[in-house]
Coordinates of C-alpha atoms in Angstrom, one line a residue:
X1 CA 15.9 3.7 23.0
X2 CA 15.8 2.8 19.5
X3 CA 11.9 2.5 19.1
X4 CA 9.6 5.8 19.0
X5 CA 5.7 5.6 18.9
X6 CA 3.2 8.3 17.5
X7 CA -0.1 8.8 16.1
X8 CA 0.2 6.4 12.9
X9 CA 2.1 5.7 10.1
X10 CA 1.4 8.7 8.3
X11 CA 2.6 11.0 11.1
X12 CA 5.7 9.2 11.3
X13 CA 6.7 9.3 8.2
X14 CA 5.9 13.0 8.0
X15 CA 8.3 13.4 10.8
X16 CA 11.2 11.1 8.7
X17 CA 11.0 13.2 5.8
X18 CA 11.0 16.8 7.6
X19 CA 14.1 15.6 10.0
X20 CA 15.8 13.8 7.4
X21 CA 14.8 15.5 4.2
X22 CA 14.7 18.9 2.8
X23 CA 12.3 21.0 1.1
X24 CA 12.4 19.5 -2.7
X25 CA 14.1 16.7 -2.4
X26 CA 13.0 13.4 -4.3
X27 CA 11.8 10.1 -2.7
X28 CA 11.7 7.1 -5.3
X29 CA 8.3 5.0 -4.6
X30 CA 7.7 1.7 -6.6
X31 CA 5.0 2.6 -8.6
X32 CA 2.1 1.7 -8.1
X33 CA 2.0 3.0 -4.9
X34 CA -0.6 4.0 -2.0
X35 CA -2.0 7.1 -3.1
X36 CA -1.7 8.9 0.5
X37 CA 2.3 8.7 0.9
X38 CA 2.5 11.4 -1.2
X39 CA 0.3 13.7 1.0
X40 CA 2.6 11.8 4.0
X41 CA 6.0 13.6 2.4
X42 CA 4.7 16.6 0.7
X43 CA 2.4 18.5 3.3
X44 CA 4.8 19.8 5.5
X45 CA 8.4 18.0 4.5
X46 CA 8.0 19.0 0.7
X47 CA 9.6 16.3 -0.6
X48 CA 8.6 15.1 -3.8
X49 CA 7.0 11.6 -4.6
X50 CA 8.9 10.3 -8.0
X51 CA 7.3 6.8 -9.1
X52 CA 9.8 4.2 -10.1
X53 CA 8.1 1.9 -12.9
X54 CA 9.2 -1.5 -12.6
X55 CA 9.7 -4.5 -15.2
X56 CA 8.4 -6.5 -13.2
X57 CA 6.3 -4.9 -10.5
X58 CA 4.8 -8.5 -8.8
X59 CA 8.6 -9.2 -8.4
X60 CA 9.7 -5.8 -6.9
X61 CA 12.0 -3.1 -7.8
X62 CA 15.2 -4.1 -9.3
X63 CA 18.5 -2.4 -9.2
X64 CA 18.4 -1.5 -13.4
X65 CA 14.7 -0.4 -12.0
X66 CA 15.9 2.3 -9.2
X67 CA 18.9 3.3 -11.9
X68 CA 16.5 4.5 -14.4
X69 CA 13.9 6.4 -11.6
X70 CA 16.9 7.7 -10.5
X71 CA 18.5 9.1 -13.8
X72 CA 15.2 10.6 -15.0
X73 CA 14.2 12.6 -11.0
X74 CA 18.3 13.7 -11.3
X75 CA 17.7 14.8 -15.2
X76 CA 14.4 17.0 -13.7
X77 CA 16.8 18.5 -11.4
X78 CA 15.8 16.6 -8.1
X79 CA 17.9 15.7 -5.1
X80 CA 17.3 11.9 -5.4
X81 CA 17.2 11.3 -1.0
X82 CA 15.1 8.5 0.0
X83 CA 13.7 5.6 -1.5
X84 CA 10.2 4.3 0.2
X85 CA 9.7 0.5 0.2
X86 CA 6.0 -1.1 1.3
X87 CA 6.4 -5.1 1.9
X88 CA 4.1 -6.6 1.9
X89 CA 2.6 -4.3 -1.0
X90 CA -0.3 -1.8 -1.2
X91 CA -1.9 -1.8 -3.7
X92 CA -0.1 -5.2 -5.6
X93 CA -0.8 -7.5 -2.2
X94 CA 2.8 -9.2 -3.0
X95 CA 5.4 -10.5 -0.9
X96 CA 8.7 -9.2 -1.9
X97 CA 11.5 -11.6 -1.3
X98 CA 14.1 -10.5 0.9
X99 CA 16.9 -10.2 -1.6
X100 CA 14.4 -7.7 -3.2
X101 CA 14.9 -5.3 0.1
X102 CA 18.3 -6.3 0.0
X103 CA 19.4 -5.0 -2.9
X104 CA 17.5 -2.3 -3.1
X105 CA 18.8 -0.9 0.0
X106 CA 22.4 -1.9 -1.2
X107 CA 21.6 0.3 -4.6
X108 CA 20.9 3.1 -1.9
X109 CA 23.2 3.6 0.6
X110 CA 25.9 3.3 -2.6
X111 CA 24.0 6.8 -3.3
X112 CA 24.2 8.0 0.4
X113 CA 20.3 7.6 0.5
X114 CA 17.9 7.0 3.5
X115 CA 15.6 3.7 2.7
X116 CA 12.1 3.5 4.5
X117 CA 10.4 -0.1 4.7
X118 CA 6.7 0.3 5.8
X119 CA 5.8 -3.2 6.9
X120 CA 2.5 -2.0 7.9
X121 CA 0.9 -5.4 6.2
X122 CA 3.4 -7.8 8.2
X123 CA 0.5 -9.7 10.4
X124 CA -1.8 -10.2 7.4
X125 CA -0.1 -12.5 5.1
X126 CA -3.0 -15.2 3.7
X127 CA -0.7 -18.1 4.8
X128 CA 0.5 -18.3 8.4
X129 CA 3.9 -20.2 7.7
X130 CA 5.5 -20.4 4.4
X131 CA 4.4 -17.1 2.9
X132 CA 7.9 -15.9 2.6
X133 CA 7.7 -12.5 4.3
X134 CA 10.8 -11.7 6.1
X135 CA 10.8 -8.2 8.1
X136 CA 13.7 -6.0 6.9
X137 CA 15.1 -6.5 10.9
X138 CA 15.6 -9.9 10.1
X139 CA 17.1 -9.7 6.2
X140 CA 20.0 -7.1 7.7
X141 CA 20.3 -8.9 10.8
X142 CA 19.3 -6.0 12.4
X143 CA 21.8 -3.7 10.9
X144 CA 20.5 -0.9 10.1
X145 CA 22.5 1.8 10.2
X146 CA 22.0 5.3 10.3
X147 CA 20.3 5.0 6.6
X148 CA 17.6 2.2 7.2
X149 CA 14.3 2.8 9.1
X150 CA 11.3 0.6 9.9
X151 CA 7.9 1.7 9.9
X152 CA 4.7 -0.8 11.6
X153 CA 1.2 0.4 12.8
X154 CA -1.7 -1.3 14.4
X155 CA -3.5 -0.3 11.9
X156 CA -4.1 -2.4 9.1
X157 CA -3.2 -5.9 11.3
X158 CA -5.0 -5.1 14.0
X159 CA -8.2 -3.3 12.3
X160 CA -6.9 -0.7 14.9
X161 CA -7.0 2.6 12.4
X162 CA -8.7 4.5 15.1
X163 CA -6.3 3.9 17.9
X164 CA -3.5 5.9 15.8
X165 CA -0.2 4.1 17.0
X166 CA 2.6 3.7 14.7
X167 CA 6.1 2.6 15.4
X168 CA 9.1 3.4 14.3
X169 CA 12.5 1.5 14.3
X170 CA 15.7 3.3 13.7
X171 CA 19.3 3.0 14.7
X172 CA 19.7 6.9 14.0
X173 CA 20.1 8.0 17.2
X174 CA 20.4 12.5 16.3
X175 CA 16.6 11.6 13.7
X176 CA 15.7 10.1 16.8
X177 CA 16.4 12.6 19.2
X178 CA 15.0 14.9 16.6
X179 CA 11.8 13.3 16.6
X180 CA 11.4 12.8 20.3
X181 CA 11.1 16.9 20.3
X182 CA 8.5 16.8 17.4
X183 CA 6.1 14.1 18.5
X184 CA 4.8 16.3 20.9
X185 CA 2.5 17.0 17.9
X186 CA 1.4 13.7 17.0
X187 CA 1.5 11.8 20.4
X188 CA -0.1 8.6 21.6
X189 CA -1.9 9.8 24.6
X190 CA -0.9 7.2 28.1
X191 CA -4.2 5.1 28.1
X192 CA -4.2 4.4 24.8
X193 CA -0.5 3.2 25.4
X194 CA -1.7 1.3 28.4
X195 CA -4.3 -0.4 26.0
X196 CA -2.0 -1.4 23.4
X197 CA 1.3 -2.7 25.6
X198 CA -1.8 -4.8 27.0
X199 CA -2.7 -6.3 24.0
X200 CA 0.7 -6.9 22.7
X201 CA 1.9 -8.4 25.4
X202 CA -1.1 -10.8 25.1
X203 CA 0.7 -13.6 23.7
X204 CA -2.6 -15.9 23.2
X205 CA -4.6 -13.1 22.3
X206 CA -2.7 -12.1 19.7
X207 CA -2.1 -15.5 18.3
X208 CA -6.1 -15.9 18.1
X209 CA -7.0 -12.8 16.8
X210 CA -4.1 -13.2 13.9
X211 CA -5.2 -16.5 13.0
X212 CA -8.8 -15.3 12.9
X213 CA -8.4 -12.1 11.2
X214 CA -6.5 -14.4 8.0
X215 CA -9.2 -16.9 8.0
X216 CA -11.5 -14.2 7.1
X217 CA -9.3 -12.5 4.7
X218 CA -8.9 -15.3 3.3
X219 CA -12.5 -15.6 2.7
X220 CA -13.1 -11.8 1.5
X221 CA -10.3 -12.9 -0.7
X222 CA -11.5 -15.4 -1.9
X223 CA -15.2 -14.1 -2.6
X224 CA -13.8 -11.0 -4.9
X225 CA -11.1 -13.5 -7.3
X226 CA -14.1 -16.7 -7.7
X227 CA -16.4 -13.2 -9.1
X228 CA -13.1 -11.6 -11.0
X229 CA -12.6 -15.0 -12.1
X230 CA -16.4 -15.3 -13.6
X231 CA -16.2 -11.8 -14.9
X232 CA -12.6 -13.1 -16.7
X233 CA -11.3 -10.0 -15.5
X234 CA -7.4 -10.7 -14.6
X235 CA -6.2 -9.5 -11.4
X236 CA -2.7 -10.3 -9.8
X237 CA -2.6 -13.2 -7.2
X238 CA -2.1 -11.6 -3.8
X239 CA -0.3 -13.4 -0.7
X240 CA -0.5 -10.8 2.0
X241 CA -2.6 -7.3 2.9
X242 CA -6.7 -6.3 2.5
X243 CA -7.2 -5.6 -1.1
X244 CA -6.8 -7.1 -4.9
X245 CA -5.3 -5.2 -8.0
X246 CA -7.2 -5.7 -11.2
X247 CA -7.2 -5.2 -14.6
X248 CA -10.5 -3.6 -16.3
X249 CA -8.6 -1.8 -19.2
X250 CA -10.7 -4.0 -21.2
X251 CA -13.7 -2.6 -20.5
X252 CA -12.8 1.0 -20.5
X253 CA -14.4 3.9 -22.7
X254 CA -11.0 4.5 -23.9
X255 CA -7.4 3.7 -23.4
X256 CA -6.5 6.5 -21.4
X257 CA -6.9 7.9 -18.1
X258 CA -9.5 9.6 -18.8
X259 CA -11.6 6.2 -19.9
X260 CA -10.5 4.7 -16.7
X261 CA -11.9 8.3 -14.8
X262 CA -15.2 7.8 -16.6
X263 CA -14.9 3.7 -15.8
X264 CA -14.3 5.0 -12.0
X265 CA -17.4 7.2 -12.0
X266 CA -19.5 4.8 -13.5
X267 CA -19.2 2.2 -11.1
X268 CA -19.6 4.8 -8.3
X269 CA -22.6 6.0 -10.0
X270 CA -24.1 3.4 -10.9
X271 CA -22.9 0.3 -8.3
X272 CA -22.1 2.7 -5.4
X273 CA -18.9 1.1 -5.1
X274 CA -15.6 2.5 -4.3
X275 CA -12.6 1.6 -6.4
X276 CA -9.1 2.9 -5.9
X277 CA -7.8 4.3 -9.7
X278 CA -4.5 3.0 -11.1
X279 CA -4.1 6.9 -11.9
X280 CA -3.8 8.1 -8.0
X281 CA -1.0 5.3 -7.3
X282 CA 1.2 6.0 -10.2
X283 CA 0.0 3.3 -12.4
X284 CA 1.6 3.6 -16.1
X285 CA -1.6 1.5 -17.4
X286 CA -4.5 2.9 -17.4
X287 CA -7.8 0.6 -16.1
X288 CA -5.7 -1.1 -13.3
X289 CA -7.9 -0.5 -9.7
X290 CA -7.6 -1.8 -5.9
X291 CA -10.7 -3.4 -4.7
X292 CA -10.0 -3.5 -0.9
X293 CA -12.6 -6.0 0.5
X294 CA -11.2 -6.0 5.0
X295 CA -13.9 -3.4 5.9
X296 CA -17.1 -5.0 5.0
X297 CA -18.7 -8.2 6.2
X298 CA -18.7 -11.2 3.8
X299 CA -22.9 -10.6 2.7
X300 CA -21.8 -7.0 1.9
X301 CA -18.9 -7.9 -0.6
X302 CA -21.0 -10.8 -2.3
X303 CA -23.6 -8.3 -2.9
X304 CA -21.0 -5.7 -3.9
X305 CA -19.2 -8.1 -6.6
X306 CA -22.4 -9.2 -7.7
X307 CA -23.1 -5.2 -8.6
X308 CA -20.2 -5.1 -10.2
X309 CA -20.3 -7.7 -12.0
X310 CA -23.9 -6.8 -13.5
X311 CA -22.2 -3.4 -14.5
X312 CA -18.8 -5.4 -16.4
X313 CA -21.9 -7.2 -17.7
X314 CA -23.8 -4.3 -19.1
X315 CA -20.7 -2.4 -20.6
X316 CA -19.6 -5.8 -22.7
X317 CA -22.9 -6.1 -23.9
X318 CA -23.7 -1.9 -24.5
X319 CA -21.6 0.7 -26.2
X320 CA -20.8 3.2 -23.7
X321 CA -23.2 5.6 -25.5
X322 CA -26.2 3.6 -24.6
X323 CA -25.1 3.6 -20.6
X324 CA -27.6 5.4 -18.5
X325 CA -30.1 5.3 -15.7
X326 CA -32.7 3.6 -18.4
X327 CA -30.0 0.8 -19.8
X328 CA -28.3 0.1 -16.1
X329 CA -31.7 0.2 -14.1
X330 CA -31.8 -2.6 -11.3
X331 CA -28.1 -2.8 -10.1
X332 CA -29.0 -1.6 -6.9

């Protein structure tokens, strides 16, 4: 009664912000963020994204954190509403510890706010035991209120993007009745239900394919930080999820956004590789990017880091003047 389903994560939290929300009112996102929540609370709830910058952002947002996001979206005239938490973290790949989420959703309900916790990364810690993820269920002893929601998705766990089939976990019974009106829109159709209560229900299954699926992120993993490591690029040790952050402010044209643009397009340009920008998820520093390595086989990441790191190569060794098709010929 208290679990709905519908076509991802994305339409879910669509549906949170529209029931639960109005038009204008802020959401505070630890910064940095995934890029695409802000389309997720904008298009149709209108809601408005508001980065919270952290001291400390491997360690999670503090209360003293959330006080001074919240002070500065109130100052620009915002309704502060909701507060969004991702655990384990995209784009940072930490584990928060559960006082983190504790205290975080203490700070909010003391302001009458609704938190979301997208545990969409759950299954795809790098350790299977002793990896410290604790599911938000579990840290409130599955008391949630009318003010605390959890979010999961196939997903990013099960490599299952295509099947669309998020869930959400609320003890808000009128959101939920709400929503059971809406998600006429965004419905999982009955076979791909069928398919999915099949798998999950596949106890040995699931306990292989887990255990599989974090050997070989473990060895993607592993690949990109032994080349970061070589190219003495610093990056921040991740523990859970499908991607890296790293540091390449070193190497940018300039200390500014627009260096780390021009940083971006010279990769793409010249490496064909796809980088996420610091500057899309909120990132106060620019020449911070997410490599995410999950998609592409083992061969095709070595030969990617290996492009990428003839191209850190070639911009230590050239000024940026001197880079073109001539000075950067044989990367591909």
């Amino acid at each position: 009664r208290q679990v709905a389903i519908g076509s991802g994560c994305a339409a879910l939290i669509n549906y949170l912000f529209f029931i639960l929300g109005e038009p204008k009112d802020a959401c505070l996102i630890p910064a940095p963020y995934y890029a695409a929540f802000e389309n997720d609370i904008q298009i149709i709830a209108g809601c408005v994204p508001f980065a919270v910058q952290m001291a400390n952002p491997s360690r999670g947002p503090t209360p003293e954190d959330l006080d001074l996001a919240y002070m500065e979206a109130r100052a620009r005239g915002l309704n502060v509403k909701f507060l969004l938490l991702t655990n384990p973290n995209n784009p940072l790949g930490v584990i928060y510890h559960p006082d983190i989420i504790r205290n975080a959703i203490t700070w909010a309900r003391k302001r009458s706010m609704h938190t979301v916790v997208d545990e969409i990364y759950a299954l795809s810690t790098h350790k299977k035991t002793g990896h410290g993820f604790e599911s938000v269920i579990k840290t409130m002893d599955n008391d949630l209120g009318n003010d605390v929601h959890f979010l999961w998705a196939l997903s990013k766990d099960f490599g299952s993007s295509g099947f669309r089939v998020g869930v959400l976990y609320s003890q808000n019974d009128q959101m939920l009745a709400a929503l059971s009106n809406l998600s006429i829109f965004s419905g999982v159709s009955h076979p791909i239900q069928m398919v999915v209560a099949e798998l999950l229900t596949d106890d040995e299954f699931v306990d292989n394919f887990l255990d599989i699926a974090r050997t070989k992120l473990t060895e993607s993993y592993r690949i990109c930080t032994a080349k970061l490591e070589e190219m003495v690029v610093p990056f921040v040790p991740a523990e859970a999820g499908l991607f890296i952050y790293c540091d390449f402010s070193s190497l940018l044209p300039e200390k500014s956004f627009e260096g780390e643009r021009k940083f971006c397009d010279f990769i793409m340009e010249y490496g064909r590789l796809v980088l996420t920008p610091g500057e899309t998820q909120k990132e106060r520093s620019p020449g911070m990017f997410r490599i995410c390595y999950a998609w592409i086989s083992p061969v095709v990441l070595d030969i990617a880091m290996e492009r990428l790191s003839k191209l850190v190569s070639k911009v230590r060794r050239l000024d940026w003047s001197d880079l073109n098709e001539t000075t950067v010929k044989g990367i591909l």
